[in-house]
Amino acid sequence: QVTLKESGPVLVKPTETLTLTCTVSGFSLNITKFGVTWIRQPPGKALEWLAHIFSNDEKSYSTSLKSRVTISKDVSRGQVVLTMANMGPVDTGTYYCARMTAGYCSGGRCRMHWFDPWGPGTLVTVSS
Amino acid sequence: DIQMTQSPSSLSASVGDRVSITCRASQSISIHLNWYQHAPGKAPKILIYAASVLQTGVPSRFSGGGSGTDFTLTISRLQPEDFGTYYCQQSHSSPLTFGQGTRLEI
């Protein structure tokens, strides 16, 4: 059974750096067709994609957040870590991680990913 | 970035109704389009990937179609458990992007 679970602080002060960990089980982070992504949802707003990382360590970031966000993985621990610098009240929300599965892979490059399953999410509040 | 626009933003329907949600991409994304259901208090759930492929375990009343820039999610016979917010998401190119969501009230 594939599961993911987010962990990290529930409360962060403005200007601090948020570090969230996604612990996965049931699959390996070094399998070509899989990756892990982070998505968040501010209260009452839409889902927002933040970043992803693939088995070959290829990373991608949201255009609006790329200067503040870093994603990394530890295959041996089955963990993917997201850090977000200079947190502000607008960053309050539920943060999810999810497994990415590729529709097809060719020449070592995979495409047409979907997110399944998702972790239960973790609510992060930014407040002094 | 590829912009994803859903319509309507919200809709109200009754059990047994057939409803459709549309999603338009700002440029062609072939069939690299996924649909998710987000029920209150739960994690989002994949319904359809590659525009029209039903994820294992998802009821057959859900269907998807389209290619290029225009896509549709259809629920043929609404059930009470179908309420929530539905999102499209493009996986054609990074940065990946979601639509703004369609809130379905039963």
PDB file of N, CA, C and O in Angstrom, chain A residues 19-64:
ATOM      1  N   THR A  19      10.156  24.191   7.190  1.00  0.00           N
ATOM      2  CA  THR A  19      10.681  22.919   6.686  1.00  0.00           C
ATOM      3  C   THR A  19       9.631  21.838   6.891  1.00  0.00           C
ATOM      4  O   THR A  19       9.211  21.584   8.020  1.00  0.00           O
ATOM      5  N   LEU A  20       9.190  21.244   5.804  1.00  0.00           N
ATOM      6  CA  LEU A  20       8.204  20.173   5.829  1.00  0.00           C
ATOM      7  C   LEU A  20       8.823  18.896   5.274  1.00  0.00           C
ATOM      8  O   LEU A  20       9.591  18.942   4.311  1.00  0.00           O
ATOM      9  N   THR A  21       8.449  17.782   5.888  1.00  0.00           N
ATOM     10  CA  THR A  21       8.951  16.481   5.453  1.00  0.00           C
ATOM     11  C   THR A  21       7.788  15.612   4.994  1.00  0.00           C
ATOM     12  O   THR A  21       6.761  15.548   5.669  1.00  0.00           O
ATOM     13  N   CYS A  22       7.965  14.983   3.866  1.00  0.00           N
ATOM     14  CA  CYS A  22       7.008  14.012   3.347  1.00  0.00           C
ATOM     15  C   CYS A  22       7.659  12.636   3.451  1.00  0.00           C
ATOM     16  O   CYS A  22       8.676  12.374   2.802  1.00  0.00           O
ATOM     17  N   THR A  23       7.077  11.772   4.274  1.00  0.00           N
ATOM     18  CA  THR A  23       7.601  10.420   4.447  1.00  0.00           C
ATOM     19  C   THR A  23       6.735   9.461   3.643  1.00  0.00           C
ATOM     20  O   THR A  23       5.511   9.438   3.825  1.00  0.00           O
ATOM     21  N   VAL A  24       7.373   8.722   2.750  1.00  0.00           N
ATOM     22  CA  VAL A  24       6.622   7.844   1.855  1.00  0.00           C
ATOM     23  C   VAL A  24       6.855   6.388   2.229  1.00  0.00           C
ATOM     24  O   VAL A  24       7.883   6.033   2.807  1.00  0.00           O
ATOM     25  N   SER A  25       5.891   5.563   1.891  1.00  0.00           N
ATOM     26  CA  SER A  25       6.049   4.118   2.050  1.00  0.00           C
ATOM     27  C   SER A  25       5.295   3.410   0.932  1.00  0.00           C
ATOM     28  O   SER A  25       4.353   3.970   0.370  1.00  0.00           O
ATOM     29  N   GLY A  26       5.756   2.208   0.614  1.00  0.00           N
ATOM     30  CA  GLY A  26       5.094   1.433  -0.428  1.00  0.00           C
ATOM     31  C   GLY A  26       5.672   1.640  -1.814  1.00  0.00           C
ATOM     32  O   GLY A  26       5.229   0.995  -2.767  1.00  0.00           O
ATOM     33  N   PHE A  27       6.608   2.552  -1.951  1.00  0.00           N
ATOM     34  CA  PHE A  27       7.311   2.729  -3.214  1.00  0.00           C
ATOM     35  C   PHE A  27       8.663   3.379  -2.918  1.00  0.00           C
ATOM     36  O   PHE A  27       8.872   3.970  -1.865  1.00  0.00           O
ATOM     37  N   SER A  28       9.556   3.274  -3.892  1.00  0.00           N
ATOM     38  CA  SER A  28      10.886   3.830  -3.715  1.00  0.00           C
ATOM     39  C   SER A  28      11.046   5.139  -4.473  1.00  0.00           C
ATOM     40  O   SER A  28      10.499   5.303  -5.580  1.00  0.00           O
ATOM     41  N   LEU A  29      11.782   6.054  -3.905  1.00  0.00           N
ATOM     42  CA  LEU A  29      12.015   7.353  -4.531  1.00  0.00           C
ATOM     43  C   LEU A  29      13.017   7.272  -5.682  1.00  0.00           C
ATOM     44  O   LEU A  29      13.257   8.292  -6.347  1.00  0.00           O
ATOM     45  N   ASN A  30      13.623   6.103  -5.913  1.00  0.00           N
ATOM     46  CA  ASN A  30      14.564   6.008  -7.025  1.00  0.00           C
ATOM     47  C   ASN A  30      14.024   5.182  -8.190  1.00  0.00           C
ATOM     48  O   ASN A  30      14.771   4.730  -9.043  1.00  0.00           O
ATOM     49  N   ILE A  31      12.721   5.004  -8.248  1.00  0.00           N
ATOM     50  CA  ILE A  31      12.082   4.362  -9.405  1.00  0.00           C
ATOM     51  C   ILE A  31      11.742   5.427 -10.430  1.00  0.00           C
ATOM     52  O   ILE A  31      11.108   6.437 -10.112  1.00  0.00           O
ATOM     53  N   THR A  32      12.163   5.192 -11.656  1.00  0.00           N
ATOM     54  CA  THR A  32      12.092   6.216 -12.701  1.00  0.00           C
ATOM     55  C   THR A  32      10.712   6.833 -12.870  1.00  0.00           C
ATOM     56  O   THR A  32      10.585   8.051 -13.026  1.00  0.00           O
ATOM     57  N   LYS A  33       9.660   6.032 -12.866  1.00  0.00           N
ATOM     58  CA  LYS A  33       8.347   6.571 -13.200  1.00  0.00           C
ATOM     59  C   LYS A  33       7.688   7.349 -12.063  1.00  0.00           C
ATOM     60  O   LYS A  33       6.614   7.933 -12.254  1.00  0.00           O
ATOM     61  N   PHE A  34       8.321   7.388 -10.879  1.00  0.00           N
ATOM     62  CA  PHE A  34       7.709   8.076  -9.751  1.00  0.00           C
ATOM     63  C   PHE A  34       8.469   9.333  -9.357  1.00  0.00           C
ATOM     64  O   PHE A  34       9.687   9.424  -9.494  1.00  0.00           O
ATOM     65  N   GLY A  35       7.724  10.291  -8.858  1.00  0.00           N
ATOM     66  CA  GLY A  35       8.303  11.481  -8.267  1.00  0.00           C
ATOM     67  C   GLY A  35       7.428  11.875  -7.087  1.00  0.00           C
ATOM     68  O   GLY A  35       6.450  11.184  -6.759  1.00  0.00           O
ATOM     69  N   VAL A  36       7.769  12.973  -6.438  1.00  0.00           N
ATOM     70  CA  VAL A  36       6.968  13.503  -5.337  1.00  0.00           C
ATOM     71  C   VAL A  36       6.794  15.000  -5.543  1.00  0.00           C
ATOM     72  O   VAL A  36       7.726  15.709  -5.944  1.00  0.00           O
ATOM     73  N   THR A  37       5.587  15.442  -5.290  1.00  0.00           N
ATOM     74  CA  THR A  37       5.269  16.847  -5.469  1.00  0.00           C
ATOM     75  C   THR A  37       4.700  17.432  -4.189  1.00  0.00           C
ATOM     76  O   THR A  37       4.192  16.703  -3.337  1.00  0.00           O
ATOM     77  N   TRP A  38       4.797  18.746  -4.045  1.00  0.00           N
ATOM     78  CA  TRP A  38       4.181  19.486  -2.946  1.00  0.00           C
ATOM     79  C   TRP A  38       3.147  20.447  -3.530  1.00  0.00           C
ATOM     80  O   TRP A  38       3.413  21.121  -4.532  1.00  0.00           O
ATOM     81  N   ILE A  39       2.009  20.503  -2.860  1.00  0.00           N
ATOM     82  CA  ILE A  39       0.903  21.369  -3.256  1.00  0.00           C
ATOM     83  C   ILE A  39       0.357  22.004  -1.975  1.00  0.00           C
ATOM     84  O   ILE A  39       0.385  21.376  -0.909  1.00  0.00           O
ATOM     85  N   ARG A  40      -0.146  23.219  -2.053  1.00  0.00           N
ATOM     86  CA  ARG A  40      -0.742  23.818  -0.874  1.00  0.00           C
ATOM     87  C   ARG A  40      -2.099  24.411  -1.211  1.00  0.00           C
ATOM     88  O   ARG A  40      -2.432  24.626  -2.385  1.00  0.00           O
ATOM     89  N   GLN A  41      -2.878  24.669  -0.153  1.00  0.00           N
ATOM     90  CA  GLN A  41      -4.181  25.291  -0.316  1.00  0.00           C
ATOM     91  C   GLN A  41      -4.394  26.298   0.805  1.00  0.00           C
ATOM     92  O   GLN A  41      -4.639  25.901   1.959  1.00  0.00           O
ATOM     93  N   PRO A  42      -4.303  27.579   0.490  1.00  0.00           N
ATOM     94  CA  PRO A  42      -4.652  28.596   1.493  1.00  0.00           C
ATOM     95  C   PRO A  42      -6.129  28.462   1.840  1.00  0.00           C
ATOM     96  O   PRO A  42      -6.920  27.970   1.023  1.00  0.00           O
ATOM     97  N   PRO A  43      -6.530  28.898   3.032  1.00  0.00           N
ATOM     98  CA  PRO A  43      -7.940  28.776   3.438  1.00  0.00           C
ATOM     99  C   PRO A  43      -8.882  29.423   2.423  1.00  0.00           C
ATOM    100  O   PRO A  43      -8.701  30.589   2.059  1.00  0.00           O
ATOM    101  N   GLY A  44      -9.852  28.659   1.961  1.00  0.00           N
ATOM    102  CA  GLY A  44     -10.846  29.190   1.047  1.00  0.00           C
ATOM    103  C   GLY A  44     -10.371  29.419  -0.372  1.00  0.00           C
ATOM    104  O   GLY A  44     -11.105  29.975  -1.193  1.00  0.00           O
ATOM    105  N   LYS A  45      -9.162  28.991  -0.670  1.00  0.00           N
ATOM    106  CA  LYS A  45      -8.609  29.237  -2.022  1.00  0.00           C
ATOM    107  C   LYS A  45      -8.312  27.916  -2.736  1.00  0.00           C
ATOM    108  O   LYS A  45      -8.523  26.841  -2.206  1.00  0.00           O
ATOM    109  N   ALA A  46      -7.811  28.054  -3.947  1.00  0.00           N
ATOM    110  CA  ALA A  46      -7.585  26.887  -4.797  1.00  0.00           C
ATOM    111  C   ALA A  46      -6.269  26.189  -4.456  1.00  0.00           C
ATOM    112  O   ALA A  46      -5.399  26.737  -3.764  1.00  0.00           O
ATOM    113  N   LEU A  47      -6.134  24.997  -4.984  1.00  0.00           N
ATOM    114  CA  LEU A  47      -4.872  24.271  -4.877  1.00  0.00           C
ATOM    115  C   LEU A  47      -3.792  25.007  -5.658  1.00  0.00           C
ATOM    116  O   LEU A  47      -4.047  25.542  -6.744  1.00  0.00           O
ATOM    117  N   GLU A  48      -2.600  25.012  -5.102  1.00  0.00           N
ATOM    118  CA  GLU A  48      -1.464  25.679  -5.747  1.00  0.00           C
ATOM    119  C   GLU A  48      -0.279  24.717  -5.759  1.00  0.00           C
ATOM    120  O   GLU A  48       0.183  24.289  -4.710  1.00  0.00           O
ATOM    121  N   TRP A  49       0.209  24.401  -6.953  1.00  0.00           N
ATOM    122  CA  TRP A  49       1.374  23.525  -7.068  1.00  0.00           C
ATOM    123  C   TRP A  49       2.630  24.287  -6.678  1.00  0.00           C
ATOM    124  O   TRP A  49       2.817  25.453  -7.064  1.00  0.00           O
ATOM    125  N   LEU A  50       3.510  23.652  -5.888  1.00  0.00           N
ATOM    126  CA  LEU A  50       4.700  24.320  -5.383  1.00  0.00           C
ATOM    127  C   LEU A  50       5.999  23.819  -6.030  1.00  0.00           C
ATOM    128  O   LEU A  50       6.845  24.627  -6.462  1.00  0.00           O
ATOM    129  N   ALA A  51       6.192  22.506  -6.052  1.00  0.00           N
ATOM    130  CA  ALA A  51       7.465  21.959  -6.535  1.00  0.00           C
ATOM    131  C   ALA A  51       7.332  20.454  -6.718  1.00  0.00           C
ATOM    132  O   ALA A  51       6.411  19.826  -6.189  1.00  0.00           O
ATOM    133  N   HIS A  52       8.263  19.892  -7.485  1.00  0.00           N
ATOM    134  CA  HIS A  52       8.355  18.442  -7.550  1.00  0.00           C
ATOM    135  C   HIS A  52       9.795  18.017  -7.749  1.00  0.00           C
ATOM    136  O   HIS A  52      10.660  18.816  -8.139  1.00  0.00           O
ATOM    137  N   ILE A  53      10.026  16.739  -7.442  1.00  0.00           N
ATOM    138  CA  ILE A  53      11.347  16.157  -7.607  1.00  0.00           C
ATOM    139  C   ILE A  53      11.184  14.751  -8.156  1.00  0.00           C
ATOM    140  O   ILE A  53      10.301  13.998  -7.732  1.00  0.00           O
ATOM    141  N   PHE A  54      12.027  14.400  -9.140  1.00  0.00           N
ATOM    142  CA  PHE A  54      11.961  13.090  -9.756  1.00  0.00           C
ATOM    143  C   PHE A  54      13.085  12.197  -9.255  1.00  0.00           C
ATOM    144  O   PHE A  54      13.997  12.637  -8.553  1.00  0.00           O
ATOM    145  N   SER A  55      13.037  10.948  -9.678  1.00  0.00           N
ATOM    146  CA  SER A  55      14.022   9.963  -9.219  1.00  0.00           C
ATOM    147  C   SER A  55      15.440  10.341  -9.626  1.00  0.00           C
ATOM    148  O   SER A  55      16.399  10.042  -8.914  1.00  0.00           O
ATOM    149  N   ASN A  56      15.571  11.020 -10.762  1.00  0.00           N
ATOM    150  CA  ASN A  56      16.913  11.408 -11.230  1.00  0.00           C
ATOM    151  C   ASN A  56      17.362  12.734 -10.607  1.00  0.00           C
ATOM    152  O   ASN A  56      18.339  13.329 -11.051  1.00  0.00           O
ATOM    153  N   ASP A  57      16.616  13.184  -9.600  1.00  0.00           N
ATOM    154  CA  ASP A  57      16.903  14.424  -8.865  1.00  0.00           C
ATOM    155  C   ASP A  57      16.543  15.681  -9.654  1.00  0.00           C
ATOM    156  O   ASP A  57      16.880  16.793  -9.227  1.00  0.00           O
ATOM    157  N   GLU A  58      15.896  15.526 -10.794  1.00  0.00           N
ATOM    158  CA  GLU A  58      15.399  16.699 -11.533  1.00  0.00           C
ATOM    159  C   GLU A  58      14.331  17.389 -10.689  1.00  0.00           C
ATOM    160  O   GLU A  58      13.443  16.744 -10.141  1.00  0.00           O
ATOM    161  N   LYS A  59      14.424  18.710 -10.598  1.00  0.00           N
ATOM    162  CA  LYS A  59      13.506  19.479  -9.760  1.00  0.00           C
ATOM    163  C   LYS A  59      12.836  20.568 -10.577  1.00  0.00           C
ATOM    164  O   LYS A  59      13.387  21.043 -11.579  1.00  0.00           O
ATOM    165  N   SER A  60      11.646  20.960 -10.134  1.00  0.00           N
ATOM    166  CA  SER A  60      10.954  22.063 -10.764  1.00  0.00           C
ATOM    167  C   SER A  60      10.193  22.824  -9.691  1.00  0.00           C
ATOM    168  O   SER A  60       9.740  22.233  -8.714  1.00  0.00           O
ATOM    169  N   TYR A  61      10.081  24.146  -9.904  1.00  0.00           N
ATOM    170  CA  TYR A  61       9.471  25.011  -8.883  1.00  0.00           C
ATOM    171  C   TYR A  61       8.418  25.925  -9.497  1.00  0.00           C
ATOM    172  O   TYR A  61       8.511  26.320 -10.675  1.00  0.00           O
ATOM    173  N   SER A  62       7.465  26.307  -8.659  1.00  0.00           N
ATOM    174  CA  SER A  62       6.494  27.322  -9.033  1.00  0.00           C
ATOM    175  C   SER A  62       7.232  28.606  -9.408  1.00  0.00           C
ATOM    176  O   SER A  62       8.178  29.020  -8.729  1.00  0.00           O
ATOM    177  N   THR A  63       6.775  29.226 -10.481  1.00  0.00           N
ATOM    178  CA  THR A  63       7.425  30.457 -10.940  1.00  0.00           C
ATOM    179  C   THR A  63       7.413  31.531  -9.861  1.00  0.00           C
ATOM    180  O   THR A  63       8.415  32.210  -9.619  1.00  0.00           O
ATOM    181  N   SER A  64       6.274  31.668  -9.185  1.00  0.00           N
ATOM    182  CA  SER A  64       6.139  32.763  -8.214  1.00  0.00           C
ATOM    183  C   SER A  64       6.891  32.496  -6.915  1.00  0.00           C
ATOM    184  O   SER A  64       7.132  33.423  -6.141  1.00  0.00           O
TER     185      SER A  64
END
